[in-house]
PDB file of C-alpha atoms in Angstrom:
ATOM      1  CA  MET A  13       0.000   0.000   0.000  1.00 32.00           C
ATOM      2  CA  ARG A  14       1.302   3.425  -0.915  1.00 34.00           C
ATOM      3  CA  LEU A  15       0.712   6.268   1.530  1.00 33.00           C
ATOM      4  CA  SER A  16       0.264   9.804   0.372  1.00 34.00           C
ATOM      5  CA  ARG A  17       2.553  12.679   1.221  1.00 34.00           C
ATOM      6  CA  CYS A  18      -0.341  14.296   3.101  1.00 37.00           C
ATOM      7  CA  TYR A  19      -0.405  11.329   5.491  1.00 34.00           C
ATOM      8  CA  PHE A  20       3.299  11.719   6.225  1.00 34.00           C
ATOM      9  CA  SER A  21       3.046  15.477   6.763  1.00 44.00           C
ATOM     10  CA  ALA A  22       0.086  14.965   9.111  1.00 50.00           C
ATOM     11  CA  ARG A  23       2.052  12.358  11.070  1.00 52.00           C
ATOM     12  CA  ASN A  24       5.126  14.619  11.195  1.00 57.00           C
ATOM     13  CA  SER A  25       2.954  17.509  12.337  1.00 64.00           C
ATOM     14  CA  ALA A  26       1.388  15.358  15.056  1.00 64.00           C
ATOM     15  CA  LYS A  27       4.810  14.104  16.107  1.00 74.00           C
ATOM     16  CA  SER A  28       6.276  17.600  16.310  1.00 91.00           C
ATOM     17  CA  SER A  29       3.262  18.827  18.298  1.00 93.00           C
ATOM     18  CA  ILE A  30       3.657  15.921  20.731  1.00 94.00           C
ATOM     19  CA  ASP A  31       7.374  16.760  21.018  1.00 95.00           C
ATOM     20  CA  TYR A  32       6.421  20.353  21.849  1.00 96.00           C
ATOM     21  CA  CYS A  33       4.040  19.055  24.521  1.00 97.00           C
ATOM     22  CA  VAL A  34       6.681  16.760  26.007  1.00 96.00           C
ATOM     23  CA  ASP A  35       9.090  19.696  26.269  1.00 96.00           C
ATOM     24  CA  ALA A  36       6.441  21.946  27.859  1.00 97.00           C
ATOM     25  CA  VAL A  37       5.431  19.340  30.432  1.00 97.00           C
ATOM     26  CA  ARG A  38       9.059  18.453  31.200  1.00 97.00           C
ATOM     27  CA  LYS A  39       9.899  22.128  31.730  1.00 97.00           C
ATOM     28  CA  HIS A  40       6.807  23.326  33.622  1.00 96.00           C
ATOM     29  CA  ASP A  41       5.325  20.213  35.267  1.00 96.00           C
ATOM     30  CA  TYR A  42       8.216  17.863  35.865  1.00 97.00           C
ATOM     31  CA  GLU A  43       6.434  15.635  38.384  1.00 97.00           C
ATOM     32  CA  HIS A  44       3.665  14.838  35.917  1.00 96.00           C
ATOM     33  CA  TYR A  45       6.235  14.379  33.167  1.00 97.00           C
ATOM     34  CA  LEU A  46       7.854  11.648  35.253  1.00 97.00           C
ATOM     35  CA  CYS A  47       4.448  10.085  35.927  1.00 96.00           C
ATOM     36  CA  ALA A  48       3.654  10.139  32.204  1.00 96.00           C
ATOM     37  CA  LEU A  49       6.746   8.072  31.545  1.00 96.00           C
ATOM     38  CA  LEU A  50       5.104   5.259  33.535  1.00 96.00           C
ATOM     39  CA  VAL A  51       1.964   5.262  31.377  1.00 95.00           C
ATOM     40  CA  PRO A  52       1.807   2.543  28.685  1.00 94.00           C
ATOM     41  CA  ARG A  53       3.168   3.765  25.353  1.00 91.00           C
ATOM     42  CA  GLY A  54      -0.219   3.578  23.639  1.00 86.00           C
ATOM     43  CA  ALA A  55      -1.710   6.144  25.992  1.00 91.00           C
ATOM     44  CA  ARG A  56       1.362   8.254  26.720  1.00 94.00           C
ATOM     45  CA  ASP A  57       0.789  10.815  23.944  1.00 94.00           C
ATOM     46  CA  ALA A  58      -2.737  11.430  25.226  1.00 94.00           C
ATOM     47  CA  VAL A  59      -1.513  11.959  28.792  1.00 96.00           C
ATOM     48  CA  ILE A  60       1.235  14.307  27.614  1.00 97.00           C
ATOM     49  CA  ALA A  61      -1.191  16.304  25.435  1.00 96.00           C
ATOM     50  CA  ILE A  62      -3.626  16.718  28.327  1.00 96.00           C
ATOM     51  CA  ARG A  63      -0.845  17.731  30.717  1.00 97.00           C
ATOM     52  CA  ALA A  64       0.445  20.244  28.151  1.00 97.00           C
ATOM     53  CA  PHE A  65      -3.077  21.669  27.914  1.00 97.00           C
ATOM     54  CA  ASN A  66      -2.986  22.021  31.699  1.00 97.00           C
ATOM     55  CA  VAL A  67       0.374  23.794  31.481  1.00 97.00           C
ATOM     56  CA  GLU A  68      -0.976  26.213  28.857  1.00 96.00           C
ATOM     57  CA  THR A  69      -4.112  27.097  30.793  1.00 96.00           C
ATOM     58  CA  SER A  70      -2.447  27.277  34.201  1.00 95.00           C
ATOM     59  CA  GLN A  71       0.177  29.712  32.907  1.00 95.00           C
ATOM     60  CA  ILE A  72      -2.402  32.220  31.706  1.00 95.00           C
ATOM     61  CA  ARG A  73      -2.694  33.869  35.094  1.00 92.00           C
ATOM     62  CA  ASP A  74       1.087  34.197  35.393  1.00 92.00           C
ATOM     63  CA  LEU A  75       1.696  35.453  31.852  1.00 93.00           C
ATOM     64  CA  VAL A  76      -0.949  38.118  31.370  1.00 93.00           C
ATOM     65  CA  THR A  77      -1.150  41.460  33.089  1.00 93.00           C
ATOM     66  CA  ASP A  78      -4.594  42.435  31.841  1.00 93.00           C
ATOM     67  CA  ARG A  79      -7.681  40.541  33.037  1.00 94.00           C
ATOM     68  CA  GLN A  80      -9.387  40.859  29.643  1.00 96.00           C
ATOM     69  CA  THR A  81      -6.393  39.302  27.877  1.00 95.00           C
ATOM     70  CA  GLY A  82      -6.557  36.362  30.275  1.00 95.00           C
ATOM     71  CA  LYS A  83     -10.255  35.912  29.542  1.00 96.00           C
ATOM     72  CA  MET A  84      -9.529  35.967  25.815  1.00 96.00           C
ATOM     73  CA  ARG A  85      -6.885  33.260  26.194  1.00 96.00           C
ATOM     74  CA  LEU A  86      -9.253  31.083  28.192  1.00 96.00           C
ATOM     75  CA  GLN A  87     -11.931  31.625  25.549  1.00 97.00           C
ATOM     76  CA  PHE A  88      -9.422  30.558  22.894  1.00 96.00           C
ATOM     77  CA  TRP A  89      -8.965  27.243  24.715  1.00 96.00           C
ATOM     78  CA  ARG A  90     -12.726  26.779  25.207  1.00 96.00           C
ATOM     79  CA  ASP A  91     -13.281  27.334  21.498  1.00 95.00           C
ATOM     80  CA  THR A  92     -10.365  25.063  20.647  1.00 95.00           C
ATOM     81  CA  ILE A  93     -11.758  22.179  22.708  1.00 93.00           C
ATOM     82  CA  ASP A  94     -15.202  22.686  21.151  1.00 92.00           C
ATOM     83  CA  THR A  95     -13.649  22.708  17.687  1.00 92.00           C
ATOM     84  CA  ILE A  96     -11.694  19.514  18.338  1.00 90.00           C
ATOM     85  CA  PHE A  97     -14.750  17.627  19.571  1.00 84.00           C
ATOM     86  CA  LYS A  98     -16.815  18.799  16.620  1.00 86.00           C
ATOM     87  CA  ASP A  99     -14.249  17.067  14.394  1.00 80.00           C
ATOM     88  CA  GLU A 100     -13.171  20.342  12.852  1.00 81.00           C
ATOM     89  CA  ARG A 101      -9.650  21.500  12.162  1.00 86.00           C
ATOM     90  CA  ALA A 102      -7.751  22.467  15.292  1.00 87.00           C
ATOM     91  CA  PRO A 103      -6.041  25.868  15.433  1.00 91.00           C
ATOM     92  CA  ASP A 104      -2.404  25.983  14.407  1.00 92.00           C
ATOM     93  CA  HIS A 105      -1.087  25.634  17.951  1.00 95.00           C
ATOM     94  CA  PRO A 106       1.081  22.639  18.937  1.00 95.00           C
ATOM     95  CA  VAL A 107      -0.966  21.737  22.011  1.00 96.00           C
ATOM     96  CA  ALA A 108      -4.250  22.074  20.111  1.00 95.00           C
ATOM     97  CA  MET A 109      -2.918  19.899  17.296  1.00 94.00           C
ATOM     98  CA  ALA A 110      -1.707  17.283  19.791  1.00 94.00           C
ATOM     99  CA  LEU A 111      -5.093  17.245  21.519  1.00 94.00           C
ATOM    100  CA  ALA A 112      -6.835  16.865  18.169  1.00 92.00           C
ATOM    101  CA  HIS A 113      -4.505  14.024  17.199  1.00 90.00           C
ATOM    102  CA  VAL A 114      -5.008  12.056  20.406  1.00 90.00           C
ATOM    103  CA  SER A 115      -8.745  12.709  20.411  1.00 86.00           C
ATOM    104  CA  LEU A 116      -8.942  11.001  17.021  1.00 79.00           C
ATOM    105  CA  LEU A 117      -7.081   8.011  18.427  1.00 74.00           C
ATOM    106  CA  HIS A 118      -8.663   7.677  21.857  1.00 66.00           C
ATOM    107  CA  VAL A 119     -11.886   9.643  22.225  1.00 62.00           C
ATOM    108  CA  ALA A 120     -13.517   8.916  18.883  1.00 55.00           C
ATOM    109  CA  ASN A 121     -14.645   5.514  20.159  1.00 55.00           C
ATOM    110  CA  TYR A 122     -16.657   6.973  23.043  1.00 55.00           C
ATOM    111  CA  ASN A 123     -19.995   8.725  23.041  1.00 53.00           C
ATOM    112  CA  LEU A 124     -19.486  11.710  25.352  1.00 51.00           C
ATOM    113  CA  GLN A 125     -23.104  12.885  25.421  1.00 51.00           C
TER     114      GLN A 125
END
């Protein structure tokens, strides 16, 4: 079977977004990074993506000086999660792309309603 170039670029994109997430979790949430290493390989990317999402959202308070900017960042993540679970294209953000990738692999089999 011959795979298209699009498939390889999507896999490379997912891999690079997971790498970004691993680096973020290792740098900002080392204890959970170590715990993620104990998770079976098949679920590790999902755990890392979720922990990276936690890192992104928990840093909002520390990174912004204006309350409205913080609200806008939180709204971005709300919209991103909604977009991912509506099976639409995730924003061009490494953590969002990683969440979208793992949701296709792990969450698509569950009815979350």
